[in-house]
Short mmCIF file of C-alpha atoms in Angstrom, two decimals:
data_model
loop_
_atom_site.label_atom_id
_atom_site.label_comp_id
_atom_site.label_asym_id
_atom_site.label_seq_id
_atom_site.Cartn_x
_atom_site.Cartn_y
_atom_site.Cartn_z
CA MET A 1 -34.45 48.42 -21.85
CA LEU A 2 -31.80 46.76 -19.69
CA PRO A 3 -31.52 48.11 -16.10
CA GLY A 4 -28.79 50.74 -15.92
CA LEU A 5 -28.85 51.62 -19.62
CA ALA A 6 -30.94 54.74 -18.98
CA SER A 7 -28.33 55.96 -16.49
CA LEU A 8 -25.64 55.54 -19.15
CA VAL A 9 -27.77 57.73 -21.42
CA ASN A 10 -27.96 60.23 -18.54
CA VAL A 11 -24.16 60.26 -18.23
CA THR A 12 -23.83 60.81 -21.98
CA THR A 13 -26.21 63.78 -22.03
CA VAL A 14 -24.36 65.40 -19.11
CA LEU A 15 -21.00 64.97 -20.82
CA LEU A 16 -22.33 66.34 -24.12
CA GLY A 17 -24.08 69.22 -22.36
CA ALA A 18 -20.99 70.05 -20.32
CA THR A 19 -18.79 70.05 -23.42
CA LEU A 20 -21.17 72.38 -25.23
CA GLY A 21 -21.40 74.60 -22.14
CA VAL A 22 -17.62 74.92 -21.87
CA LEU A 23 -17.36 75.85 -25.54
CA LEU A 24 -20.11 78.46 -25.13
CA GLY A 25 -18.82 79.70 -21.79
CA ASN A 26 -15.43 80.62 -23.17
CA ARG A 27 -17.19 83.00 -25.52
CA LEU A 28 -19.39 84.66 -22.90
CA PRO A 29 -18.37 87.59 -20.69
CA VAL A 30 -18.20 87.01 -16.93
CA ARG A 31 -21.35 89.03 -16.22
CA THR A 32 -23.30 86.84 -18.66
CA ARG A 33 -22.02 83.65 -17.02
CA ASP A 34 -22.98 85.06 -13.63
CA LEU A 35 -26.46 85.77 -14.95
CA VAL A 36 -26.72 82.16 -16.20
CA THR A 37 -25.77 80.95 -12.71
CA ASP A 38 -28.41 83.21 -11.15
CA ALA A 39 -31.04 81.85 -13.53
CA LEU A 40 -30.06 78.29 -12.63
CA GLY A 41 -30.34 79.20 -8.95
CA LEU A 42 -33.87 80.48 -9.45
CA VAL A 43 -34.93 77.41 -11.44
CA THR A 44 -33.35 75.12 -8.83
CA LEU A 45 -35.31 76.99 -6.17
CA LEU A 46 -38.53 76.35 -8.11
CA ILE A 47 -37.75 72.62 -8.44
CA ALA A 48 -36.85 72.54 -4.75
CA ALA A 49 -40.16 74.13 -3.77
CA THR A 50 -42.22 71.64 -5.78
CA SER A 51 -40.27 68.73 -4.27
CA ALA A 52 -40.47 70.04 -0.70
CA MET A 53 -44.27 70.31 -1.04
CA ASP A 54 -44.38 66.51 -0.81
CA VAL A 55 -44.31 67.07 2.95
CA LEU A 56 -48.05 67.71 2.46
CA SER A 57 -48.56 64.42 0.62
CA PRO A 58 -51.78 62.61 1.65
CA ASP A 59 -49.90 59.29 1.59
CA LEU A 60 -47.45 60.61 4.18
CA SER A 61 -50.20 62.08 6.35
CA ASP A 62 -52.19 58.83 6.22
CA ALA A 63 -49.14 56.86 7.33
CA VAL A 64 -47.93 59.04 10.20
CA GLY A 65 -50.70 61.53 11.00
CA ASP A 66 -51.29 65.14 10.05
CA SER A 67 -48.81 66.74 12.46
CA ALA A 68 -45.86 64.36 12.01
CA PRO A 69 -44.62 65.04 8.42
CA MET A 70 -42.99 68.39 9.26
CA LEU A 71 -41.31 66.85 12.31
CA ILE A 72 -40.09 63.91 10.22
CA VAL A 73 -38.44 66.20 7.65
CA LEU A 74 -36.99 68.37 10.43
CA GLY A 75 -35.67 65.31 12.26
CA ALA A 76 -34.23 63.88 9.05
CA LEU A 77 -32.29 67.07 8.29
CA LEU A 78 -31.07 67.46 11.87
CA LEU A 79 -30.00 63.84 12.34
CA GLY A 80 -28.71 63.53 8.79
CA GLY A 81 -26.83 66.82 9.10
CA ILE A 82 -25.19 65.76 12.35
CA ALA A 83 -24.14 62.44 10.81
CA GLY A 84 -22.89 64.11 7.62
CA SER A 85 -20.97 66.73 9.57
CA LEU A 86 -19.28 64.11 11.74
CA LEU A 87 -18.41 62.15 8.59
CA ARG A 88 -17.23 65.40 6.93
CA LEU A 89 -19.08 64.55 3.73
CA GLU A 90 -18.84 68.05 2.26
CA GLN A 91 -15.09 68.09 2.80
CA ARG A 92 -14.72 64.62 1.31
CA VAL A 93 -16.78 65.52 -1.76
CA GLU A 94 -14.66 68.63 -2.29
CA GLN A 95 -11.48 66.59 -1.85
CA PHE A 96 -12.76 64.08 -4.40
CA GLY A 97 -13.52 66.96 -6.77
CA GLY A 98 -9.98 68.26 -6.27
CA TRP A 99 -8.55 64.81 -6.95
CA LEU A 100 -10.60 64.55 -10.14
CA GLN A 101 -9.41 67.99 -11.18
CA ARG A 102 -5.78 66.99 -10.77
CA ARG A 103 -6.33 63.74 -12.64
CA LEU A 104 -8.32 65.24 -15.50
CA ALA A 105 -6.97 68.75 -15.83
CA GLY A 106 -3.53 68.62 -14.24
CA ASP A 107 -2.04 71.60 -12.43
CA ALA A 108 -4.10 74.76 -12.52
CA GLY A 109 -4.33 78.06 -10.67
CA SER A 110 -6.20 78.21 -7.39
CA GLY A 111 -9.07 80.08 -9.06
CA ASP A 112 -9.52 77.45 -11.77
CA ARG A 113 -9.27 74.67 -9.19
CA ALA A 114 -11.92 76.27 -6.96
CA ARG A 115 -14.19 76.76 -9.99
CA PHE A 116 -13.76 73.12 -11.02
CA ILE A 117 -14.57 71.87 -7.51
CA GLU A 118 -17.59 74.16 -7.15
CA GLY A 119 -18.91 73.01 -10.52
CA PHE A 120 -18.43 69.37 -9.56
CA VAL A 121 -20.07 69.71 -6.14
CA VAL A 122 -23.04 71.82 -7.21
CA SER A 123 -23.86 69.84 -10.36
CA SER A 124 -23.45 66.52 -8.53
CA LEU A 125 -25.94 67.65 -5.90
CA VAL A 126 -28.44 68.96 -8.45
CA PHE A 127 -28.21 65.87 -10.65
CA CYS A 128 -28.40 63.32 -7.82
CA THR A 129 -30.73 64.59 -5.07
CA GLY A 130 -33.98 65.10 -6.98
CA PRO A 131 -37.01 62.80 -6.91
CA LEU A 132 -36.43 61.61 -10.48
CA THR A 133 -33.03 60.26 -9.44
CA ILE A 134 -34.41 58.21 -6.55
CA LEU A 135 -37.69 56.97 -7.99
CA GLY A 136 -36.36 56.64 -11.54
CA ALA A 137 -33.29 54.62 -10.62
CA LEU A 138 -35.24 52.35 -8.26
CA ASN A 139 -37.92 51.70 -10.90
CA ASP A 140 -35.21 51.04 -13.46
CA GLY A 141 -33.72 48.39 -11.21
CA LEU A 142 -37.15 46.92 -10.53
CA GLY A 143 -37.63 46.35 -14.24
CA ASN A 144 -40.36 49.00 -14.64
CA GLY A 145 -38.47 50.78 -17.40
CA GLY A 146 -36.11 53.72 -17.51
CA ASP A 147 -38.57 56.36 -18.76
CA GLN A 148 -38.09 58.60 -15.72
CA ILE A 149 -34.30 58.47 -15.97
CA LEU A 150 -34.50 59.21 -19.71
CA LEU A 151 -36.60 62.28 -18.93
CA LYS A 152 -34.05 63.27 -16.29
CA ALA A 153 -31.26 62.73 -18.84
CA VAL A 154 -32.78 65.35 -21.13
CA LEU A 155 -33.24 67.84 -18.27
CA ASP A 156 -29.72 67.21 -16.95
CA GLY A 157 -28.23 67.67 -20.41
CA PHE A 158 -29.70 71.17 -20.74
CA ALA A 159 -28.74 72.01 -17.15
CA ALA A 160 -25.18 70.80 -17.82
CA VAL A 161 -24.89 73.29 -20.70
CA ALA A 162 -25.81 76.17 -18.40
CA PHE A 163 -23.71 74.95 -15.45
CA ALA A 164 -20.63 74.33 -17.58
CA ALA A 165 -20.89 77.77 -19.15
CA SER A 166 -20.29 79.14 -15.64
CA PHE A 167 -18.22 76.46 -13.89
CA GLY A 168 -16.36 74.69 -16.67
CA TRP A 169 -15.22 71.07 -16.78
CA GLY A 170 -16.12 70.32 -13.15
CA VAL A 171 -19.68 69.78 -14.38
CA ALA A 172 -18.55 66.97 -16.68
CA ALA A 173 -16.81 65.30 -13.72
CA SER A 174 -20.21 65.00 -12.00
CA ALA A 175 -20.89 62.13 -14.42
CA VAL A 176 -18.86 60.02 -11.98
CA THR A 177 -21.34 60.87 -9.22
CA ILE A 178 -24.27 59.95 -11.47
CA VAL A 179 -22.73 56.55 -12.18
CA VAL A 180 -22.16 55.86 -8.47
CA VAL A 181 -25.47 57.20 -7.10
CA GLN A 182 -27.88 56.14 -9.83
CA GLY A 183 -26.05 52.90 -10.37
CA GLY A 184 -26.25 52.14 -6.66
CA LEU A 185 -29.97 52.93 -6.54
CA THR A 186 -30.58 50.75 -9.59
CA LEU A 187 -28.82 47.86 -7.87
CA LEU A 188 -30.89 48.55 -4.76
CA GLY A 189 -34.03 48.34 -6.88
CA LEU A 190 -32.87 44.96 -8.19
CA ALA A 191 -32.42 43.79 -4.60
CA LEU A 192 -35.68 45.20 -3.19
CA GLY A 193 -38.02 43.50 -5.61
CA ASP A 194 -40.67 46.17 -4.93
CA VAL A 195 -40.85 49.94 -4.97
CA LEU A 196 -40.66 52.04 -1.80
CA PRO A 197 -44.04 52.81 -0.18
CA ASP A 198 -45.45 56.15 -1.28
CA ALA A 199 -45.17 57.62 2.23
CA HIS A 200 -41.46 56.82 2.43
CA LEU A 201 -40.86 58.24 -1.03
CA ALA A 202 -42.76 61.44 -0.14
CA ALA A 203 -40.53 61.96 2.91
CA ILE A 204 -37.38 61.42 0.82
CA THR A 205 -38.64 63.82 -1.85
CA ALA A 206 -39.50 66.53 0.70
CA ALA A 207 -36.10 66.23 2.36
CA GLY A 208 -34.42 66.27 -1.05
CA GLY A 209 -36.34 69.42 -1.92
CA LEU A 210 -34.91 71.21 1.09
CA LEU A 211 -31.42 70.06 0.10
CA LEU A 212 -32.01 71.62 -3.31
CA VAL A 213 -32.97 74.87 -1.56
CA GLY A 214 -29.47 74.80 -0.09
CA VAL A 215 -28.02 74.28 -3.57
CA ALA A 216 -30.06 77.21 -4.89
CA LEU A 217 -28.77 79.48 -2.11
CA ARG A 218 -25.22 78.55 -3.14
CA LEU A 219 -25.91 79.30 -6.80
CA LEU A 220 -27.44 82.65 -5.87
CA ARG A 221 -24.40 83.39 -3.70
CA ILE A 222 -26.61 83.99 -0.66
CA ARG A 223 -25.08 81.42 1.69
CA GLU A 224 -22.59 78.57 1.27
CA ILE A 225 -24.62 75.80 2.92
CA PRO A 226 -22.65 72.50 3.15
CA VAL A 227 -25.40 70.54 1.41
CA ALA A 228 -23.34 67.36 1.09
CA ASP A 229 -23.27 67.14 4.90
CA LEU A 230 -27.09 66.94 4.79
CA LEU A 231 -27.24 64.04 2.32
CA PRO A 232 -27.75 61.38 5.06
CA ALA A 233 -31.15 62.99 5.62
CA LEU A 234 -32.34 61.10 2.52
CA LEU A 235 -31.62 57.84 4.36
CA VAL A 236 -32.95 59.00 7.73
CA ALA A 237 -36.31 60.25 6.38
CA PRO A 238 -37.86 56.85 5.48
CA VAL A 239 -36.59 55.37 8.75
CA LEU A 240 -38.39 58.08 10.70
CA VAL A 241 -41.55 57.45 8.66
CA GLU A 242 -41.40 53.77 9.62
CA VAL A 243 -40.92 54.66 13.30
CA ALA A 244 -43.73 57.25 13.28
CA ALA A 245 -46.08 54.88 11.46
CA GLY A 246 -45.58 52.37 14.26
CA PHE A 247 -46.94 54.88 16.78
CA HIS A 248 -49.78 56.10 14.54
#
């Protein structure tokens, strides 16, 4: 399979799932859609927990020592969060979602606009911060096949149905984010020529898991954490692993 083709399949499943979700959502009462969102929040929390457990990865401990992994993830979120806040990433993502809403759906009431933006932001974060996104896209670019992205495509398609039933067409707009993020990682894989070391990948996965916890808290309406501001943590984590490994 040609590099990047699996990501196109992923985009297609999200668009199909979102379309089906919108059609179903219009037939569901509000309380049922809220329940669907709660269920997604709980499942996202489960996925987040399994990803965050990579902080206990033996590969990471061997590279930096037993006590450093927690500090690396903490440092990645703090430094990444500071950088993301200064860059106003959350605000920019929301503005981009609003721009897409105006381009795709035209003028709408403030409630519909907010729902579109929330659907775009939440689904973009869920679809693009998990370990399958990072490892799958890199391996796709490295020529190791797109099996992981194809698996992700199936999962994302079902998730898109549930998300779109609650949030509407904003979920379909997240296909743009998938193209940019997964496409960029696939190109990075083509440039790297080799996969990331396991320790670096474990740190990225653990940090990504905590970001997904933030997404879950948003879905469960517990706290509106600006998760997009924390995205630079995914870049900071492997850098901190490299630094810590030098002192180990």
